[in-house]
Coordinates of C-alpha atoms in Angstrom, one line a residue:
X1 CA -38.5 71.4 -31.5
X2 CA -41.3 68.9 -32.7
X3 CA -38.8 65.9 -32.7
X4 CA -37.2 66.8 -29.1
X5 CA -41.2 66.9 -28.0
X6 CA -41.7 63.5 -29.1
X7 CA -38.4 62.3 -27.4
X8 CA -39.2 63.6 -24.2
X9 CA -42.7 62.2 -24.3
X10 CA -41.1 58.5 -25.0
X11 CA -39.1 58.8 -22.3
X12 CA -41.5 60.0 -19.8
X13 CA -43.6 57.2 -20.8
X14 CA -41.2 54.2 -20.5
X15 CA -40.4 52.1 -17.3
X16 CA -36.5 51.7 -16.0
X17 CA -35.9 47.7 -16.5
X18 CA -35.5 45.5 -13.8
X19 CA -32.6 43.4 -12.7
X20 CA -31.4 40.5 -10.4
X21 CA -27.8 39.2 -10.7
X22 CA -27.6 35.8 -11.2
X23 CA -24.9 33.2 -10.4
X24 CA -21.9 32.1 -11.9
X25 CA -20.8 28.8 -13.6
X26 CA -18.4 27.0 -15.5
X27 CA -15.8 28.1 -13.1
X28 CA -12.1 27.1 -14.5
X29 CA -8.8 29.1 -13.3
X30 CA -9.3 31.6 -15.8
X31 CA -12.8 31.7 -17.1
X32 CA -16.2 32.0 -15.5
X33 CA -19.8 32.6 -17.2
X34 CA -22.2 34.8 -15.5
X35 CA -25.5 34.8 -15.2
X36 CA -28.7 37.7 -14.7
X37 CA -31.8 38.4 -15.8
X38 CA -33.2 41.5 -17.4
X39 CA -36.9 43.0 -17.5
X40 CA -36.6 45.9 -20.3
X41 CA -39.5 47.0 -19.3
X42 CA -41.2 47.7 -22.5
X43 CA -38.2 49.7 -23.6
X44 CA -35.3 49.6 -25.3
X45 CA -32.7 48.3 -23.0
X46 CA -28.8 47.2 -22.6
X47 CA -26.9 45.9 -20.5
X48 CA -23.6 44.6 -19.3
X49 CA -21.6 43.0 -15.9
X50 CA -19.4 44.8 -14.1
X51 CA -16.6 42.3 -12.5
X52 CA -13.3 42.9 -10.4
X53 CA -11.4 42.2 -7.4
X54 CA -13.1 44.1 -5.5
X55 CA -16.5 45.6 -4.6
X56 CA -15.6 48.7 -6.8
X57 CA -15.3 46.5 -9.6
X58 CA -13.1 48.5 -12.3
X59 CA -13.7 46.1 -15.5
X60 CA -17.4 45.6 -17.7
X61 CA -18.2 43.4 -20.4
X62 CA -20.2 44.2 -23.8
X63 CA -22.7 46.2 -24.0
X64 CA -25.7 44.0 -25.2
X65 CA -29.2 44.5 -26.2
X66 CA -32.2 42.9 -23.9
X67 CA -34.6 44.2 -26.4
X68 CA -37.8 45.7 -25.6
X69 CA -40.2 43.5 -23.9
X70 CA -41.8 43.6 -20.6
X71 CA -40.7 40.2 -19.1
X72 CA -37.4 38.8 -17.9
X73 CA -34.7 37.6 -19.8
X74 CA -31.8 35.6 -18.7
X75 CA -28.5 36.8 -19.9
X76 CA -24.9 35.8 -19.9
X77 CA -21.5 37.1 -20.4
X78 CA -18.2 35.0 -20.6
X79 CA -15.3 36.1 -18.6
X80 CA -11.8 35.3 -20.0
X81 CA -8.2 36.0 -18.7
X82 CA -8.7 35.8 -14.8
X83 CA -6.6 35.5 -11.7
X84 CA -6.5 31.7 -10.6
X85 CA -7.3 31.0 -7.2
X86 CA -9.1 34.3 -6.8
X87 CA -12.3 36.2 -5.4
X88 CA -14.1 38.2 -7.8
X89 CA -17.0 40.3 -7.5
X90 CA -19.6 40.9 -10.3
X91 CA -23.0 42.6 -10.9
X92 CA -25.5 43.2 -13.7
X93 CA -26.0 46.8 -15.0
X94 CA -29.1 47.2 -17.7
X95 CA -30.1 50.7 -19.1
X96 CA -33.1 52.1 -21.1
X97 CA -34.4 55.4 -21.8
X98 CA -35.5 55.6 -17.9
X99 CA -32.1 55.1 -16.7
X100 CA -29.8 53.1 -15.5
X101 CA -30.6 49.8 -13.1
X102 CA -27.6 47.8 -11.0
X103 CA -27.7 44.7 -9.8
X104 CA -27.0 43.3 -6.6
X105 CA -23.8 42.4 -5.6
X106 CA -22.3 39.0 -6.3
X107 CA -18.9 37.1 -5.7
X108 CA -17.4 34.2 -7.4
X109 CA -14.1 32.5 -7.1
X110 CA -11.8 30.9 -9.9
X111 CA -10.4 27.1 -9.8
X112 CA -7.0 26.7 -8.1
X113 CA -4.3 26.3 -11.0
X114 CA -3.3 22.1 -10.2
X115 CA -0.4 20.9 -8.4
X116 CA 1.6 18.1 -8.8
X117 CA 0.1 15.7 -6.2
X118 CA 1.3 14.4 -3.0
X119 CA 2.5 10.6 -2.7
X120 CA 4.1 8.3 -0.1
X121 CA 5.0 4.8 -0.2
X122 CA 4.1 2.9 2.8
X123 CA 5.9 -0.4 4.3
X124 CA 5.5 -3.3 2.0
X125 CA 3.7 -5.8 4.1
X126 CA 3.3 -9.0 4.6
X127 CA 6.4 -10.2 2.8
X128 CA 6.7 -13.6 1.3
X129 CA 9.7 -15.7 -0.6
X130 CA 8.0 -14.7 -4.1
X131 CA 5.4 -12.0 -3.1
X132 CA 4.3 -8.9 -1.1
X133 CA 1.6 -6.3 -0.9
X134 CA 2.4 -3.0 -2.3
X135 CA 1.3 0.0 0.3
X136 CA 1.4 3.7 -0.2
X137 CA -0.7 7.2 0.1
X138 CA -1.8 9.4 -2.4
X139 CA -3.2 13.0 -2.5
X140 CA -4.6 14.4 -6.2
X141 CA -4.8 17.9 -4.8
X142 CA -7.7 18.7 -7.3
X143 CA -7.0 17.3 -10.2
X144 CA -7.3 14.1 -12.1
X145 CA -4.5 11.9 -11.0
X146 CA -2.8 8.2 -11.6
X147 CA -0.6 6.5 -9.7
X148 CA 1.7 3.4 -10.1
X149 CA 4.2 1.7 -8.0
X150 CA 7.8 1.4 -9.1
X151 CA 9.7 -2.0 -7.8
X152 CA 13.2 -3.7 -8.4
X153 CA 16.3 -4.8 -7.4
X154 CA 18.2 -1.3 -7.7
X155 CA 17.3 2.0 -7.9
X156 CA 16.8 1.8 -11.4
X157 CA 12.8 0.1 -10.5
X158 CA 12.9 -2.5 -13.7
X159 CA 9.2 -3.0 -13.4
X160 CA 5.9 -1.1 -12.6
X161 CA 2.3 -2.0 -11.6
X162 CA -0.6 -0.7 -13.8
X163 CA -1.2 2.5 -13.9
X164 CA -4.4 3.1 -11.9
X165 CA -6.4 6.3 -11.5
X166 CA -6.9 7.7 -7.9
X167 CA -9.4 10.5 -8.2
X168 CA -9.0 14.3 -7.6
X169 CA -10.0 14.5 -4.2
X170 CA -9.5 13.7 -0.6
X171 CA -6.6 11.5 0.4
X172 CA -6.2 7.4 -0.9
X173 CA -4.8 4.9 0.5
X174 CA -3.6 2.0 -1.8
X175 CA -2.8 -1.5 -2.2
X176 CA -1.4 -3.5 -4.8
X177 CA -0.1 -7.1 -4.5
X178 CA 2.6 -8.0 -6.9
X179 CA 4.1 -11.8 -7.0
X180 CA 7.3 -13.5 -8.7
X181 CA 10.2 -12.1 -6.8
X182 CA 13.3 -13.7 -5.9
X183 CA 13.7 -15.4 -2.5
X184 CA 15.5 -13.7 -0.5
X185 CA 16.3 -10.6 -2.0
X186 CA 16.3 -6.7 -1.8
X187 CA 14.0 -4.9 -3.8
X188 CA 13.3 -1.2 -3.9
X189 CA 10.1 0.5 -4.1
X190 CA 8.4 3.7 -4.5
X191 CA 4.8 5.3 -5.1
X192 CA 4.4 7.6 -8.4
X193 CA 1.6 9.9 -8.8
X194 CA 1.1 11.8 -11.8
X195 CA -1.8 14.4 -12.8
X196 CA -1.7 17.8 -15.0
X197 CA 0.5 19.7 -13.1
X198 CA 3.1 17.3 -12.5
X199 CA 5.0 14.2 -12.1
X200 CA 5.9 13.1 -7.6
X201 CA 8.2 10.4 -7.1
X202 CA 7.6 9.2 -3.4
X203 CA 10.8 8.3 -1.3
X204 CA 11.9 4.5 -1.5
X205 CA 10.8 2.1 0.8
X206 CA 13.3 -1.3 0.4
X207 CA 12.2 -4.7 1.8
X208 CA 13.9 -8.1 1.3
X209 CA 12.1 -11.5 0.7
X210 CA 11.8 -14.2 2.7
X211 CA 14.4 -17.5 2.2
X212 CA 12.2 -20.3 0.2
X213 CA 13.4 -23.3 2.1
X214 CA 11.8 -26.4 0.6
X215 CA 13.6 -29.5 2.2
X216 CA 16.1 -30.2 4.6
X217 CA 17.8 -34.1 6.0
X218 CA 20.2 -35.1 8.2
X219 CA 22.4 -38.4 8.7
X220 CA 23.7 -38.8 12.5
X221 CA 27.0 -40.7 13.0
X222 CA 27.4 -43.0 14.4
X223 CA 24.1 -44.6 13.9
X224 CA 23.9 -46.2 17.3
X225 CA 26.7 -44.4 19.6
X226 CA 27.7 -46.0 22.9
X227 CA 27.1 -44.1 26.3
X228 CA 28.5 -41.2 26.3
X229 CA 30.6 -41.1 23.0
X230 CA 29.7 -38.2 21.0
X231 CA 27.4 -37.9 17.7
X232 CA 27.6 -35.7 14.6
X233 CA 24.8 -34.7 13.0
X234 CA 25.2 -33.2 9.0
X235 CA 22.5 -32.0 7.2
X236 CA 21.7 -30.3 4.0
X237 CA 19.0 -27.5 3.5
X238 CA 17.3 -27.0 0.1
X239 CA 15.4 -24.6 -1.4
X240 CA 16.1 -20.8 -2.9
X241 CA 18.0 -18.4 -0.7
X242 CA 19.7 -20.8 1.7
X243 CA 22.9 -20.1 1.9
X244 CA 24.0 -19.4 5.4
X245 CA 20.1 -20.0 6.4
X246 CA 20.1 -20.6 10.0
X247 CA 19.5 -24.2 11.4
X248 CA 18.3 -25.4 14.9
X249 CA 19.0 -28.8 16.1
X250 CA 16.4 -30.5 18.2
X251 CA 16.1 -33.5 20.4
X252 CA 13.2 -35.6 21.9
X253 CA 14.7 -37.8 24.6
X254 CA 13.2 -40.8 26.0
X255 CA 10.6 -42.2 26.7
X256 CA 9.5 -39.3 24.0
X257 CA 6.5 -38.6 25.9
X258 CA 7.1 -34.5 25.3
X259 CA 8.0 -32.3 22.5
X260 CA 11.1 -31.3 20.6
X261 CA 13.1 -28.5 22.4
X262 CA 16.1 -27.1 20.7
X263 CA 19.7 -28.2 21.6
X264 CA 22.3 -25.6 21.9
X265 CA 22.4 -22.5 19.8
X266 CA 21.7 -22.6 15.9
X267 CA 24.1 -23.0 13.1
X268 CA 24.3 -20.9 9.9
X269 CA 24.7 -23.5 6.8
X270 CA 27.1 -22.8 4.5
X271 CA 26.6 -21.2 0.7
X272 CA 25.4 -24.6 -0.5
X273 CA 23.1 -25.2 2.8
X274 CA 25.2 -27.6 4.4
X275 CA 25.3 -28.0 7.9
X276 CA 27.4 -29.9 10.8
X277 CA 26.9 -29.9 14.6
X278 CA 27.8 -31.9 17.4
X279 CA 26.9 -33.8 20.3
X280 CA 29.1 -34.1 22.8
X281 CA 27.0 -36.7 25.1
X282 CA 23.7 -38.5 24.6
X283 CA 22.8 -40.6 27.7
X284 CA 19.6 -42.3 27.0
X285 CA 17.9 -43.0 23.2
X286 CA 17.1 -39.7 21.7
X287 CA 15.3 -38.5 18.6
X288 CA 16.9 -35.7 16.4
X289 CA 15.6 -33.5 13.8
X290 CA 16.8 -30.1 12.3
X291 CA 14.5 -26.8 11.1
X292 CA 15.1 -23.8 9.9
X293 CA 14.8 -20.8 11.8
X294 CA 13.3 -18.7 9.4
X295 CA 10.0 -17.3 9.1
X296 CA 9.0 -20.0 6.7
X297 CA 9.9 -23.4 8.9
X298 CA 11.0 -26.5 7.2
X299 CA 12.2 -29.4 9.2
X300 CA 14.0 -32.6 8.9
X301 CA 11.9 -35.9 9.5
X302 CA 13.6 -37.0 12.7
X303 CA 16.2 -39.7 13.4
X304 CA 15.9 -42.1 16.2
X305 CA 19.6 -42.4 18.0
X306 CA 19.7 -45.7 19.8
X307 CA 22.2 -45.3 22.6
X308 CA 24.2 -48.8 23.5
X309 CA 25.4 -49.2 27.0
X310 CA 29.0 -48.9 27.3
X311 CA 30.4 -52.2 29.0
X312 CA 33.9 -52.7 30.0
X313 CA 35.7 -55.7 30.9
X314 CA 39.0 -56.9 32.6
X315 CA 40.3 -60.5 32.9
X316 CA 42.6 -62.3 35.6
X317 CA 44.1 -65.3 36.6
X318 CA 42.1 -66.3 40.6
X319 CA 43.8 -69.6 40.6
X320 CA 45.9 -72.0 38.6
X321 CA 42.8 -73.7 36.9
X322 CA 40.1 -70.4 36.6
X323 CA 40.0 -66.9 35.7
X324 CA 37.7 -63.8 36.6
X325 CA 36.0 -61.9 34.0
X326 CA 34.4 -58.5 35.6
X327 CA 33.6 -55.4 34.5
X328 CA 31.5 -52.1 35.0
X329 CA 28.2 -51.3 33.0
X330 CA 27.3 -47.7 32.1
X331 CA 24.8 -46.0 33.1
X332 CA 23.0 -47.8 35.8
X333 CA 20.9 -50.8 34.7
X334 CA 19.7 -52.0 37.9
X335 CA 17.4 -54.8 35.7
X336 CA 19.8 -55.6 33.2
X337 CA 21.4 -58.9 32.2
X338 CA 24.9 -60.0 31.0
X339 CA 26.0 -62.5 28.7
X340 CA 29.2 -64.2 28.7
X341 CA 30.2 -65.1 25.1
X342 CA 33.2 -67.5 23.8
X343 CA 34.9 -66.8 20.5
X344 CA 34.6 -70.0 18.1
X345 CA 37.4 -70.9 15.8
X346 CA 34.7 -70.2 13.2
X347 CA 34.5 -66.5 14.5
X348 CA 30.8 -67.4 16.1
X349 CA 30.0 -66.1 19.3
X350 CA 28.3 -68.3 21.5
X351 CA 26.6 -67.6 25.0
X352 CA 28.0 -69.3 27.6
X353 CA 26.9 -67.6 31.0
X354 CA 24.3 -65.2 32.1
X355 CA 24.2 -63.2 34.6
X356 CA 22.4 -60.3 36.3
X357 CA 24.1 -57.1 37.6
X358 CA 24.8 -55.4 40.7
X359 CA 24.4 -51.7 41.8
X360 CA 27.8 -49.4 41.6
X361 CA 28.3 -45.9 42.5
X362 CA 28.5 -42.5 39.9
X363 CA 26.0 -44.2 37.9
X364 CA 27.2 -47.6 37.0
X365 CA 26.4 -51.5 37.4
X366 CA 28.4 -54.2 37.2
X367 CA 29.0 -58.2 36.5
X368 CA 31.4 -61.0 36.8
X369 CA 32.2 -64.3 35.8
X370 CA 34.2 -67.1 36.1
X371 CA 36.0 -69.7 33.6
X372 CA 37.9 -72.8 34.0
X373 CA 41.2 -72.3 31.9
X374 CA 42.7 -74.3 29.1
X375 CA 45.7 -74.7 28.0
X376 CA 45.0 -72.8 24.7
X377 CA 43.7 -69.3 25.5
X378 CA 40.1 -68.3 24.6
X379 CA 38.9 -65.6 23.4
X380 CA 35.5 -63.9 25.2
X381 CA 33.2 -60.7 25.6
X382 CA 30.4 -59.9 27.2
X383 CA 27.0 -58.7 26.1
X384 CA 25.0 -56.7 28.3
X385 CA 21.1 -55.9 27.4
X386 CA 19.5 -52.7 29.8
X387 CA 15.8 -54.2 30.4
X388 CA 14.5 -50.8 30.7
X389 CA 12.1 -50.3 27.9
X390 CA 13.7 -49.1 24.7
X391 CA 15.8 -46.1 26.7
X392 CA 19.2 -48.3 26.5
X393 CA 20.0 -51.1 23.7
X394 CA 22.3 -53.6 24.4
X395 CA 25.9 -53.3 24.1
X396 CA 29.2 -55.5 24.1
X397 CA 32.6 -54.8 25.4
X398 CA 35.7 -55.3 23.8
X399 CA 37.2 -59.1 23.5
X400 CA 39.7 -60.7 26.2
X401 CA 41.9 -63.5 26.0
X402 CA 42.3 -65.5 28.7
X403 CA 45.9 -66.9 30.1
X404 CA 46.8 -70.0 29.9
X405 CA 46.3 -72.9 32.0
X406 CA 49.9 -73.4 33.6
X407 CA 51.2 -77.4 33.3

């Protein structure tokens, strides 16, 4: 009876502790570590956390001592083994010979178990002959994540960027410029993201490289065409990826005073990069060059065509002693002059007349002369120079023999 006395007097005398539930840390997606503090007051005291789903709790931790004092403690109590992703609500419970003291009510909520992270490779962009820039999106989803692009010519992505680390938040946008491709040539590409959860392969995004034309000439034939007559023009495009490169012709006609403009539609080149087109009239002294119609231009140095005037000439007896040598002058050289050249034994031409020329209709001009005959026949041509400033050179008609001087 004397011992229950002196219980009963202890526990009269002693204070029931105080509490205050503190917070939680070291979240992860199965642990947490909470937090309180304790006043025994001056008592023996325990105490433990009560945790669960929900605000009836349903699970407690160790009991542990606070000791005996009469000022605040902080406690803790490890959590193991819980829900990912997930609400829990906790409180701190301490007890001494006064009774037993909750805590407020608090709620805490595990990390989300990681997921593989989301990745898309953009449109490669700009595109060179030998280099590009790399584009793509990536999203960690919460956990530590690299990324890398993939590239090649098949599906089978022969090479890789370094691998560079993108965070664990938000979404990031990338670029990563890569050089040394081949000219004019398909590659594949794709964005891979990688973090603990898992391994995303974004969809591939192809592009193709620009031609690397480095050089391109042309020859014109003939070298100085007469009015009218057509011209050829062959050329040869170097470089890497020209085969069947498209070409443009261009022209700058006289008096060259404007730009080049293109002449008819373009030509593809052949596998080796040659190319032919065709002229079917040029009028007046023109200047020629090819380019490349491709994104990276190359063009010929041009090729001045000078046109010659196409003269024609007849011959005919006018009277027993003379003959007429006349003929039309194309185009119209309303300033122009003729020559009348004689044939030497020797093969020398000689001048032996000038005139100047008349006007004809449908764009021509014309001349005539007159020559005593001799009893051998000679052998002549005529020369006719335009006078117009470079747009017409001269040219000379085919060589006449003259009849004979009758006895």
């Amino acid at each position: 009876m004397r011992i229950l006395a002196v219980v009963a007097a202890i526990a009269a005398a002693a204070t029931a502790p105080a509490v205050i539930t503190g917070p939680a840390e070291g979240l992860t997606t199965s642990s947490a570590r909470l937090s309180a503090t304790v006043n025994p007051g001056g008592a023996a005291t325990t105490y433990h956390f009560e945790y669960g789903t929900t605000a009836a709790y349903g699970l407690a931790t160790t009991v542990r001592d606070a000791g005996t004092g009469d000022a605040p403690v902080t406690v803790h109590a490890t959590l193991a083994g819980l829900t990912a992703d997930t609400d829990y609500h906790y409180r701190i419970v301490a007890e001494n010979a006064a009774g037993a003291v909750m805590g407020s009510d608090a709620v805490l909520r595990t990390g989300a178990k990681p997921r593989p992270p989301g990745a898309a490779t953009g449109v490669a962009r700009p595109v060179g002959a030998t280099s590009t820039t790399l584009h793509g999106t990536v999203e960690p989803k919460g956990a530590p994540t690299d990324y890398h692009f993939e590239y090649g010519t098949t599906l089978a992505y022969e090479q890789s960027t370094p691998t560079v680390s993108a965070g664990a938040e938000g979404l990031v946008r990338m670029s990563v410029p890569i050089a040394g491709l081949r000219p004019s040539t398909r590659y594949h590409v794709r964005l891979v993201a990688v973090n603990a959860a898992g391994r995303t392969a974004a969809a591939d995004r192809p592009f193709t490289t620009l031609r690397q034309p480095t050089a391109l000439s042309i020859a014109v034939t003939p070298a100085r065409p007469v009015w009218g007559s057509p011209v050829r023009v062959a050329g040869t495009v170097s470089g890497a990826g020209i085969a069947h490169i498209p070409v443009a012709l261009e022209r700058l006609d006289f008096p060259f005073t404007s730009g080049f403009v293109q002449s008819g539609l373009p030509a593809k080149a052949d596998g080796s990069g040659r190319f032919t087109f065709t002229l079917p009239f040029i009028s007046t002294t023109t200047r020629l060059r090819a380019s490349t119609r491709t994104r990276i231009l190359v063009a010929s140095a041009p090729v001045t065509v000078p046109v010659a005037l196409k003269v024609g000439l007849g011959i005919r007896r006018i009277r027993n002693q003379r003959a007429q040598l006349s003929g039309a002058v194309w185009p119209a050289v309303p300033h122009g002059r003729a020559q009348l050249q004689r044939q030497r034994r020797r093969g020398v031409w000689i001048t032996v007349a000038r005139r100047g020329l008349q006007a004809l209709t449908r764009n021509r001009s014309r001349f005539r002369f007159r020559v005593r005959l001799r009893r051998d026949p000679r052998t002549y041509r005529v020369r006719v120079s335009a006078r117009d400033g470079g747009a017409h050179f001269p040219g000379t008609s085919r060589a006449r023999r003259s009849p004979p001087r009758h006895r």
